[in-house]
Coordinates of C-alpha atoms in Angstrom, one line a residue:
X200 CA 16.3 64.3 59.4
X201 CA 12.7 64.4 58.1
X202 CA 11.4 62.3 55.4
X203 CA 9.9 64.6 52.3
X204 CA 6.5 63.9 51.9
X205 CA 5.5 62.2 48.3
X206 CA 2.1 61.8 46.9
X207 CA 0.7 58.4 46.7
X208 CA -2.9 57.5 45.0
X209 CA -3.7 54.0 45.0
X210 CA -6.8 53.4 42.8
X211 CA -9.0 49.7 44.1
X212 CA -10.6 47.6 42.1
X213 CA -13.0 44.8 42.9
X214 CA -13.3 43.3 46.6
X215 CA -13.1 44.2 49.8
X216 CA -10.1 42.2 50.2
X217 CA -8.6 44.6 47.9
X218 CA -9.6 47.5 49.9
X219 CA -8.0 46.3 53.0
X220 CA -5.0 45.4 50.9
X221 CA -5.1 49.1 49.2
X222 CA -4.9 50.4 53.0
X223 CA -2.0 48.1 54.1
X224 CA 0.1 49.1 51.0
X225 CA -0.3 52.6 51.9
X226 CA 0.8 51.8 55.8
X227 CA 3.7 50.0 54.3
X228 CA 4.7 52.9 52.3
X229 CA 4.3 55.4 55.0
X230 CA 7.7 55.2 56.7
X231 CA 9.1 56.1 52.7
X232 CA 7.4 59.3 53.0
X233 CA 4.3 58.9 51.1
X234 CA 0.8 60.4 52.1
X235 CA -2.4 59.5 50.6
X236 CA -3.6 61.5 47.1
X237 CA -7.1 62.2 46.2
X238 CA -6.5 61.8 42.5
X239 CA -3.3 60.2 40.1
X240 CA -2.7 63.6 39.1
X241 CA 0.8 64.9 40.1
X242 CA 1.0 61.9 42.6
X243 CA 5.1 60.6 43.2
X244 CA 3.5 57.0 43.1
X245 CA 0.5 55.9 41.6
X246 CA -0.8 51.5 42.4
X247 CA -3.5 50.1 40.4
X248 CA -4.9 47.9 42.8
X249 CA -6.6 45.2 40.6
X250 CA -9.0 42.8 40.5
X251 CA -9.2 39.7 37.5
X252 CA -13.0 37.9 38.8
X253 CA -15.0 40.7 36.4
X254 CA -15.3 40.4 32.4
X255 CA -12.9 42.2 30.9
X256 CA -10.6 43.0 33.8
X257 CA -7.4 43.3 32.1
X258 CA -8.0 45.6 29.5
X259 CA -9.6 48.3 31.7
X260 CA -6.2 48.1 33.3
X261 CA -4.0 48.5 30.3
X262 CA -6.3 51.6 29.5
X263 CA -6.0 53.0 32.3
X264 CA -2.2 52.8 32.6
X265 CA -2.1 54.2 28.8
X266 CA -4.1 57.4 30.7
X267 CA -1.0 57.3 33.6
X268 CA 1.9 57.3 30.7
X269 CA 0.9 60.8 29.7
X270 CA 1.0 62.2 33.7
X271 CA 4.6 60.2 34.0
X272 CA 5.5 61.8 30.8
X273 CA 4.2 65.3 31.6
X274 CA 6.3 64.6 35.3
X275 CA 9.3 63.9 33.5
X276 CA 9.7 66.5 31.5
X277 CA 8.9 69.2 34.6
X278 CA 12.4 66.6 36.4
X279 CA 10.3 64.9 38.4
X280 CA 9.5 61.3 38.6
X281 CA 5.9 59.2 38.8
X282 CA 6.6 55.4 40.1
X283 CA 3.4 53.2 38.8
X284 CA 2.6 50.0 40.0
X285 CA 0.2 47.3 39.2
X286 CA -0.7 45.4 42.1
X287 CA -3.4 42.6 42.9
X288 CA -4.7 39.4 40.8
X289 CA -4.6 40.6 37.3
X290 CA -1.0 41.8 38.3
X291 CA -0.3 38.2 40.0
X292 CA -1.8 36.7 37.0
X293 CA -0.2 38.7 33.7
X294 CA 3.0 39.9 35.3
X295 CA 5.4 40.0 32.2
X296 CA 2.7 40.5 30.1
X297 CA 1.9 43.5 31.6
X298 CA 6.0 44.5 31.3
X299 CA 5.4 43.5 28.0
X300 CA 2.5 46.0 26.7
X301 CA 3.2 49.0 29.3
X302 CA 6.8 49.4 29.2
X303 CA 6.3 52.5 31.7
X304 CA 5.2 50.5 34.4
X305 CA 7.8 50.7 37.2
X306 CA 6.5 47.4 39.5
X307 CA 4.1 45.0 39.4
X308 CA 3.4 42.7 42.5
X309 CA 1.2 40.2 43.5
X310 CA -1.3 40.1 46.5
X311 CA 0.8 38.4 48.5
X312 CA 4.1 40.2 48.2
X313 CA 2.8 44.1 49.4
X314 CA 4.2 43.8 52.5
X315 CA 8.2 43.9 50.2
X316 CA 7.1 47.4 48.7
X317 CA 10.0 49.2 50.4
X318 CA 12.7 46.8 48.5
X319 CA 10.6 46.9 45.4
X320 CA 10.7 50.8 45.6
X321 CA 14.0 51.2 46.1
X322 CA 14.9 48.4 43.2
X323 CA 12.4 51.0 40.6
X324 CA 14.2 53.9 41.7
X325 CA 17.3 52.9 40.9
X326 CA 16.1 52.3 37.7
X327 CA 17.3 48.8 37.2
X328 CA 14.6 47.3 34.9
X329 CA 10.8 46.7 36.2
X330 CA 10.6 45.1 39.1
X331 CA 7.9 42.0 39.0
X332 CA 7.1 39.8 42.2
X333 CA 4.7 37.8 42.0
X334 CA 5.8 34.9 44.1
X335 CA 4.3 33.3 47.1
X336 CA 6.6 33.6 50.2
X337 CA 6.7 31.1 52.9
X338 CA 6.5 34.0 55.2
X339 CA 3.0 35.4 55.7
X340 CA 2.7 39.0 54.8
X341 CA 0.7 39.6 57.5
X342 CA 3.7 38.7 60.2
X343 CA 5.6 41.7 58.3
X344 CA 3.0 44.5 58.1
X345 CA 3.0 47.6 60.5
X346 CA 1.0 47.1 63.6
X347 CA 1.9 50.4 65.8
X348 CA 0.8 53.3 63.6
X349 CA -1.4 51.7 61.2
X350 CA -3.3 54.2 59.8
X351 CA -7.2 54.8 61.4
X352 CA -9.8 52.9 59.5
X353 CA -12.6 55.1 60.6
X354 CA -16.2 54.2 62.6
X355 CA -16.3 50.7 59.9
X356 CA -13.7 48.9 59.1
X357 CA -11.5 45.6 57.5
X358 CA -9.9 43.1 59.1
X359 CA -8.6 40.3 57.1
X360 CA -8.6 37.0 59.0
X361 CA -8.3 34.4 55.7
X362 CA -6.9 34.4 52.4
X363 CA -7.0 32.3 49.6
X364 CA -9.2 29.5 48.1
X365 CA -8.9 25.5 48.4
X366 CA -12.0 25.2 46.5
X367 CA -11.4 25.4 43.1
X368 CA -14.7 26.1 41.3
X369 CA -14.6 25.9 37.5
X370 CA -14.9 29.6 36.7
X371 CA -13.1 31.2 39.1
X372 CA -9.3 32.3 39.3
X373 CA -8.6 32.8 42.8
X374 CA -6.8 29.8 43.5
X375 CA -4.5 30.7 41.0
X376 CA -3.8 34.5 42.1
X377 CA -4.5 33.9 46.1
X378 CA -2.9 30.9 46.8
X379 CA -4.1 28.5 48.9
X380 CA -5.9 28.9 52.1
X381 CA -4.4 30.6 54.8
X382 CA -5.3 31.7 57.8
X383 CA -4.3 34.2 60.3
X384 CA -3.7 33.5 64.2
X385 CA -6.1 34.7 66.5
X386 CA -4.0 36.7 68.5
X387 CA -2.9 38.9 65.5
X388 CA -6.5 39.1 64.5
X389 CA -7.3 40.8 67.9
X390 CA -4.5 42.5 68.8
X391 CA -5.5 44.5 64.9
X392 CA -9.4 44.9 66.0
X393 CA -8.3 46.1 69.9
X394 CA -5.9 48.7 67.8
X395 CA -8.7 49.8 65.2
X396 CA -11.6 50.3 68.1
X397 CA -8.6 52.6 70.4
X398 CA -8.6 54.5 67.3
X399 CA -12.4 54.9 66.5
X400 CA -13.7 51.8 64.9
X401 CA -17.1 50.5 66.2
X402 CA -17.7 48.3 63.3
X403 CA -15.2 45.4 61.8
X404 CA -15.8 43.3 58.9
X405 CA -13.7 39.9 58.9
X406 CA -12.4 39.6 55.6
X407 CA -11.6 36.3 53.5
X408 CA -12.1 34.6 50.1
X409 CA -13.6 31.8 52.4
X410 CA -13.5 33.3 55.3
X411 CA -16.0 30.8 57.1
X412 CA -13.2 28.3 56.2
X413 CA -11.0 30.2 59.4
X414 CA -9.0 28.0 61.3
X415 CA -6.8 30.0 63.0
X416 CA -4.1 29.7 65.3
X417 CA -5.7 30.4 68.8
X418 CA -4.2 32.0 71.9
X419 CA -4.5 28.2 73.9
X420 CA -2.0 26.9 71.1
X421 CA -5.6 24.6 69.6
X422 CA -7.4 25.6 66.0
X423 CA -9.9 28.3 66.2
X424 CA -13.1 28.5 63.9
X425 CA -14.7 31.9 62.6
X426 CA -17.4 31.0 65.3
X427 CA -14.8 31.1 68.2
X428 CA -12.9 33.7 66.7
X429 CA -16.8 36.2 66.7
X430 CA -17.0 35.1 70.3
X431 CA -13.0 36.3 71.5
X432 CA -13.7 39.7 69.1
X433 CA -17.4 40.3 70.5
X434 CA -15.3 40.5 74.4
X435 CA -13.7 43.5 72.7
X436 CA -14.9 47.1 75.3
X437 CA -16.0 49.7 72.3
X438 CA -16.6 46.9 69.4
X439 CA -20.5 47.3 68.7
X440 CA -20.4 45.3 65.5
X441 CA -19.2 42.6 63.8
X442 CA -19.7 41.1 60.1
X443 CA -17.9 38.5 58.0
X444 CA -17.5 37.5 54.3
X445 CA -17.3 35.9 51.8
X446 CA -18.3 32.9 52.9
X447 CA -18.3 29.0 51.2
X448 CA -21.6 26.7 51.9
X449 CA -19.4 23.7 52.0
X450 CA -17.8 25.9 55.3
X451 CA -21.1 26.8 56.9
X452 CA -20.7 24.8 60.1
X453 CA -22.8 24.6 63.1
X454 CA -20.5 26.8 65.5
X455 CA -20.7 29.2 63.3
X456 CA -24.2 29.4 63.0
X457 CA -25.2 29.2 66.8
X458 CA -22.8 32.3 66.9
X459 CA -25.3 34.1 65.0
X460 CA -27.8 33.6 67.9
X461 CA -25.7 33.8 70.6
X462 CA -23.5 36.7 70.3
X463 CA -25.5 39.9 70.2
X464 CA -22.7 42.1 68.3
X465 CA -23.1 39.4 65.3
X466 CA -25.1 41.1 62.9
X467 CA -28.1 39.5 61.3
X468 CA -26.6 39.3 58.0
X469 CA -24.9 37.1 55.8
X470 CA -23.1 36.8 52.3
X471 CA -23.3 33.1 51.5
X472 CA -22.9 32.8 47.4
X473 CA -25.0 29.9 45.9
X474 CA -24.1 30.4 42.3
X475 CA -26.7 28.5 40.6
X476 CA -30.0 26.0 41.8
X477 CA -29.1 23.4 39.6
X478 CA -27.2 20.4 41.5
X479 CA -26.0 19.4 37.3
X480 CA -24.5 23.2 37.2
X481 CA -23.3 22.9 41.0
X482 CA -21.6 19.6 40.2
X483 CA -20.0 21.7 36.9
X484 CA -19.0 24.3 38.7
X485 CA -17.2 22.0 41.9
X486 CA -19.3 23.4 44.4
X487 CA -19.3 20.5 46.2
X488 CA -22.8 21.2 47.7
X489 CA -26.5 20.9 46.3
X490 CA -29.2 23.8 46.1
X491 CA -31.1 21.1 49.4
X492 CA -27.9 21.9 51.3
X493 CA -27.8 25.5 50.7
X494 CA -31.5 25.3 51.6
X495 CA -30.6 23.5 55.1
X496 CA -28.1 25.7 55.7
X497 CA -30.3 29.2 55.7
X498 CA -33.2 27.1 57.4
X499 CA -30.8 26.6 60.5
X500 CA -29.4 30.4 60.0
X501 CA -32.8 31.6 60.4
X502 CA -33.9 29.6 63.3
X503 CA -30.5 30.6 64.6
X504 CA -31.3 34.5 64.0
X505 CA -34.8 35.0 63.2
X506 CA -35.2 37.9 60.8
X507 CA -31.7 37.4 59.6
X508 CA -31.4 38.5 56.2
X509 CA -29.4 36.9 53.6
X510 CA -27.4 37.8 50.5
X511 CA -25.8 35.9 47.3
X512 CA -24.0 35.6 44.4
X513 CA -25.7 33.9 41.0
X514 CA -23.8 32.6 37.7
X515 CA -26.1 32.7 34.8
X516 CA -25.5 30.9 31.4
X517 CA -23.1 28.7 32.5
X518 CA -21.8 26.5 30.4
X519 CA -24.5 23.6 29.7
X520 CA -27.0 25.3 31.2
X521 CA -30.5 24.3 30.2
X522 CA -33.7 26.1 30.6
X523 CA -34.3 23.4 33.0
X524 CA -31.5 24.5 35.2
X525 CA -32.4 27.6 35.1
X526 CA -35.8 27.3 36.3
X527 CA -33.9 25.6 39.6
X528 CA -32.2 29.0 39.6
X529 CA -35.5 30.8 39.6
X530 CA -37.4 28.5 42.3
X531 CA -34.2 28.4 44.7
X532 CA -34.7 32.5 44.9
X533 CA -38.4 32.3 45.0
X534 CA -37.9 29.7 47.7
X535 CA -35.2 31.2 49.9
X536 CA -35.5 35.0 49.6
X537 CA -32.9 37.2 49.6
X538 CA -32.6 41.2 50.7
X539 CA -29.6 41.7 48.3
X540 CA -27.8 39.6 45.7
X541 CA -25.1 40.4 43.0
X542 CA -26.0 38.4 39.7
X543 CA -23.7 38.0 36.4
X544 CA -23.5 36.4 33.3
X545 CA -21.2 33.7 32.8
X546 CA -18.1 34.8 30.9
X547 CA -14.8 32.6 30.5
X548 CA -11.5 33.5 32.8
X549 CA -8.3 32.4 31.0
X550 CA -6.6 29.0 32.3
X551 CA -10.1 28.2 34.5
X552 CA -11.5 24.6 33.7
X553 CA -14.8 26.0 32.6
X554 CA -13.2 28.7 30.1
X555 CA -12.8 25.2 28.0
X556 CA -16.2 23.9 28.3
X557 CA -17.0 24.2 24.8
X558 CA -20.3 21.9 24.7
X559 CA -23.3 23.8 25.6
X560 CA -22.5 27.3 25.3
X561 CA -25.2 30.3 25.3
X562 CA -25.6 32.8 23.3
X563 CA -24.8 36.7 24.4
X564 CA -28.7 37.0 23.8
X565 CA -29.9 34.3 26.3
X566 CA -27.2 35.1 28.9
X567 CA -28.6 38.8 29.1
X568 CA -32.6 36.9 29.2
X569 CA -31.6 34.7 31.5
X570 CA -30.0 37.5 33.5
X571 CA -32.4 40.2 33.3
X572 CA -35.4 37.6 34.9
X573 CA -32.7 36.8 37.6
X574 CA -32.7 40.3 38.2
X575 CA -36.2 41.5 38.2
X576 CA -37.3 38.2 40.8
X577 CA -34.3 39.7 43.4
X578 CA -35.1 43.4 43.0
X579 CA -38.3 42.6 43.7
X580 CA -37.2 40.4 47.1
X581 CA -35.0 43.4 48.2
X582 CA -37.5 46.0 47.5
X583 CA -40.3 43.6 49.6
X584 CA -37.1 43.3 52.6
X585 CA -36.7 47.2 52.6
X586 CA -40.6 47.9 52.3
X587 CA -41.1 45.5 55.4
X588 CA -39.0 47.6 57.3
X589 CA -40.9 51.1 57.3
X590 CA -42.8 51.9 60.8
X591 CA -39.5 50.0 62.7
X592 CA -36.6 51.5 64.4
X593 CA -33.7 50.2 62.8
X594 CA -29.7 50.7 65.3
X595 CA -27.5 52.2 62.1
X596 CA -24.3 52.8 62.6
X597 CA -23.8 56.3 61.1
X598 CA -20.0 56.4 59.2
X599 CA -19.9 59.2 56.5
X600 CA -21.6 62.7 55.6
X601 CA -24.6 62.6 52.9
X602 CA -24.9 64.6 49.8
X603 CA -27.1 66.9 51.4
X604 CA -26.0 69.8 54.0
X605 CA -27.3 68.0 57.7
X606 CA -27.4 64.2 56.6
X607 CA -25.6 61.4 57.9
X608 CA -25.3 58.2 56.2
X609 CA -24.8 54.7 57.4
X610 CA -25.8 51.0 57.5
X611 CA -28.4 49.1 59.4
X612 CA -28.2 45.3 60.9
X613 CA -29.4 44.4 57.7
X614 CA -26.4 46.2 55.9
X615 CA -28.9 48.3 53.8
X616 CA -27.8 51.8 53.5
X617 CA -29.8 54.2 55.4
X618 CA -29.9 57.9 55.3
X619 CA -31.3 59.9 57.8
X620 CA -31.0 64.0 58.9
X621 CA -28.4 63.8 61.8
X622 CA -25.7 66.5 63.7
X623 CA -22.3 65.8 62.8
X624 CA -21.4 64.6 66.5
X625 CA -23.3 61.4 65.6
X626 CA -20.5 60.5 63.2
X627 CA -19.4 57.1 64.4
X628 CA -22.0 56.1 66.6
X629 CA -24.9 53.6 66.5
X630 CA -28.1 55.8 66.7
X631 CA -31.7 54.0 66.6
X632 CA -33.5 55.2 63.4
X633 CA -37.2 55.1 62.6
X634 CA -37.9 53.9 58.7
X635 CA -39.8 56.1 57.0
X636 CA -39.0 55.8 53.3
X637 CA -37.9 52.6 51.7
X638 CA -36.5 52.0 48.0
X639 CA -34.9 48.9 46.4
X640 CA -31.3 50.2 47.3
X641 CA -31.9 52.4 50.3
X642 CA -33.3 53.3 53.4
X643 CA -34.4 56.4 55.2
X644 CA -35.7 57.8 58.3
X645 CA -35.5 60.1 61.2
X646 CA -33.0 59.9 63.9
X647 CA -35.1 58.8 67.4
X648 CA -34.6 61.2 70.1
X649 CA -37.6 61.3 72.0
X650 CA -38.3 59.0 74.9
X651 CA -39.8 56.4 73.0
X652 CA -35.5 56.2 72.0
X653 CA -35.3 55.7 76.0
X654 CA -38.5 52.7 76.3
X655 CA -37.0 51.0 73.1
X656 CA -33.2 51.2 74.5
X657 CA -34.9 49.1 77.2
X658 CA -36.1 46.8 75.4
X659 CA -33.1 46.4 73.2
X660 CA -30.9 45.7 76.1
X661 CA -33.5 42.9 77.6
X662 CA -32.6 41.5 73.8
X663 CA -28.4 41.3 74.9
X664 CA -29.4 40.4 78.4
X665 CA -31.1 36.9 76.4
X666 CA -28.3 36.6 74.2
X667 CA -30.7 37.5 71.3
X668 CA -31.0 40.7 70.0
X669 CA -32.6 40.5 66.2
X670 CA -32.2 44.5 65.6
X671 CA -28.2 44.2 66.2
X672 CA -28.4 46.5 68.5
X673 CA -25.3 47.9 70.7
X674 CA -24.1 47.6 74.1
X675 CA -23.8 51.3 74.2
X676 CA -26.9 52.9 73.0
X677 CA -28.3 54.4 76.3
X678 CA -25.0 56.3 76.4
X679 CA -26.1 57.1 72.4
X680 CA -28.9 58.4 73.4
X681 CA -28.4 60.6 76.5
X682 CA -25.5 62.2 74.3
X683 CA -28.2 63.1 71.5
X684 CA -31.2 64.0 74.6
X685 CA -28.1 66.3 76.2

């Protein structure tokens, strides 16, 4: 007999870890009988996929579940039922507090314990009490999840190979909700990515909370590293692309970085947070690396991968932090240059060391200084990145529609967006792309078709023939282009 069909809406906060997590839950849940929703409204289950790193985490979840009582309660009274969940860090991290203040809420589960949904289901219907997990199995959740049948990702797509944090840093709460570092074997890792790229994917982004920190079981029985894991992935027929993050400085290692040099289908790109370029706030914050090391680290990147561009993460008004230390912050950026970075004012997460650092505290006031010249120095790096692209033809991997009738939208090497007029039937594919517009957060340009496409597809492939290929370009763009010349 058939399964009904149910309504499920997951709603994702925060990383891309919780993304990837959002689509296994709803894999998981598929053999129940429940399809993906487009909105909470008259959904059968509803999973608040959270995430506890940004200010004031919590409390956008308890409002939103306060909206969600009045849908159960307007379900109830037509005699039907709405199951909601609270999944992911802040779930992991307030379990019976959220029982506590949102009575309503049916299950609340930890990161780590998705792949039990079924029981937990089964356990709320019944209507025995909430159901809370927030446990750490000694089974991996990832030996449990559904492998045949996995839903499609689309042209880019997750793959988480690491979770978890060792590190311990003085204002985050990781550690505490992911565990402790884990990694996946190889051989699930690739049998996933070999599965995604039958079903469409060009693109994979290897997932992790230190994801450079990878040490894998490998298919010879030894430990692999995220470089050797790149270079099994990159032997993958169909996989154009492949990106990684987050990743830890401390983790950085050589392998690694030759990877980025040798393996065309690497893109020139990386994530690698520095926080702060104060070694006294670095030592504060147990980063276990100086702002010389971080500078070591991108001088060998970029040798590796000339042109490589590279992103960050920066803490300001840390604890203790002098005007001193935040001049470091200041001539680290204006020293390294960055084409993106995400930048945030220090605010305390309950039960972290730092949320007890009492000496040295700034005031709201300088936090948002501090922040907004933090701000203006990178937009102006990113906007000089993007301008110094116009004029070249930029390999973007084209995976959604834009808001415009006749646009495609996508991502170059560099991972800036790029938009670009473009048929439909180039959904999905890597097309080369000439730059002819260029803002701080975007890119866009004009689809090459001519046979200029045709001399520069040469050229790109004399790049993979050396093993170097700056653009990021494919292994299948000549049959790219003959499809759009047709």
């Amino acid at each position: 007999m058939a399964t009904s069909r149910k309504k499920l809406f997951i709603k994702t906060y925060g990383c891309q870890m919780n993304v990837y997590d959002s689509g296994r839950m709803a894999d998981v849940l598929a053999p129940l009988g429940y399809e993906p929703a487009e909105e909470a409204e008259g959904a059968d289950m509803v999973i608040l996929n959270t995430c506890h790193i940004r200010e004031k985490a919590s409390e956008k979840v308890y409002s939103e579940l306060g909206r969600l009582r009045l849908q159960q309660q307007e379900k109830a009274a037509a005699g039907e039922r709405m199951i909601i969940a609270v999944a992911g860090c802040v779930a992991q991290a307030e379990g019976a507090e959220i029982m506590a203040r949102a009575p309503h809420v049916d299950m609340v589960f930890g990161p780590q314990t998705y792949h039990q949904l079924p029981e937990m289901v089964t356990r709320a219907v019944r209507g025995a009490g909430g159901v809370i997990n927030t446990d750490f199995p000694v089974e991996s959740k990832f030996d449990l999840l559904p492998g045949e049948g996995a839903t499609p990702q689309g042209p880019s797509a997750f793959v988480s190979v690491q979770e978890g944090c060792d590190k311990f840093c003085t204002f985050c709460v990781v550690p505490y909700t992911r565990g402790a570092e884990y990694s996946r074997s190889a051989t699930q890792i690739l049998e996933e990515t070999r599965r995604m790229v039958a079903n469409g994917t060009v693109e994979i982004t290897l997932l992790g909370q230190n994801v450079n920190a990878y040490h894998g079981e490998g298919p010879d029985g030894g430990t692999w590293g995220l470089g050797r894991l790149i270079r099994a992935l990159a032997e993958i027929d169909g996989l154009a692309r492949i990106r990684y993050t987050t990743s830890h400085p401390r983790d950085m290692d050589d392998d690694l970085i030759r990877a980025h040099g040798e393996v065309p289908q690497l893109m020139p790109f990386v994530h690698l947070p520095v926080q702060s370029g104060s070694d006294r706030i670095l030592a504060a914050m147990n980063r276990k690396h100086t702002a010389d090391d971080y500078r070591r680290i991108v001088d060998k990147l970029r040798a590796a991968r000339p042109g490589l561009a590279l992103s960050s993460d920066f803490i300001v008004g840390f604890p203790g932090e002098t005007a001193e230390d935040f001049a470091a912050t200041l001539r680290l950026i204006t020293d390294v240059g960055f084409a993106s970075a995400y930048s945030f004012k220090y605010s305390a997460r309950p039960g972290t060391p730092a949320a007890a650092m009492a000496e040295g505290r700034l005031t709201e006031d300088d936090k948002s200084e501090r922040l907004e010249a933090v701000q203006t120095l990178l937009a102006e790096q990113q906007r000089a990145f993007n301008a110094g692209l116009l004029g070249t033809v930029q390999e973007v991997l084209f995976d959604r529609r834009g808001k415009h009738a006749g646009q495609l939208l996508g991502r170059s090497p560099h991972m800036q967006a790029v938009h670009a007029a473009a048929p439909d039937r180039l959904l999905g594919q890597v097309v080369p792309v000439r730059i002819t517009a260029a803002s701080a957060s975007s890119l866009g340009g004009e689809v090459v078709t001519t046979e200029t496409a045709l001399a520069e597809t040469v050229l790109a492939e004399t790049f993979l023939g050396n093993k170097t290929a700056p653009s990021g370009v494919a292994p299948d763009i000549k049959a790219n282009h003959q499809e759009m010349t047709a």
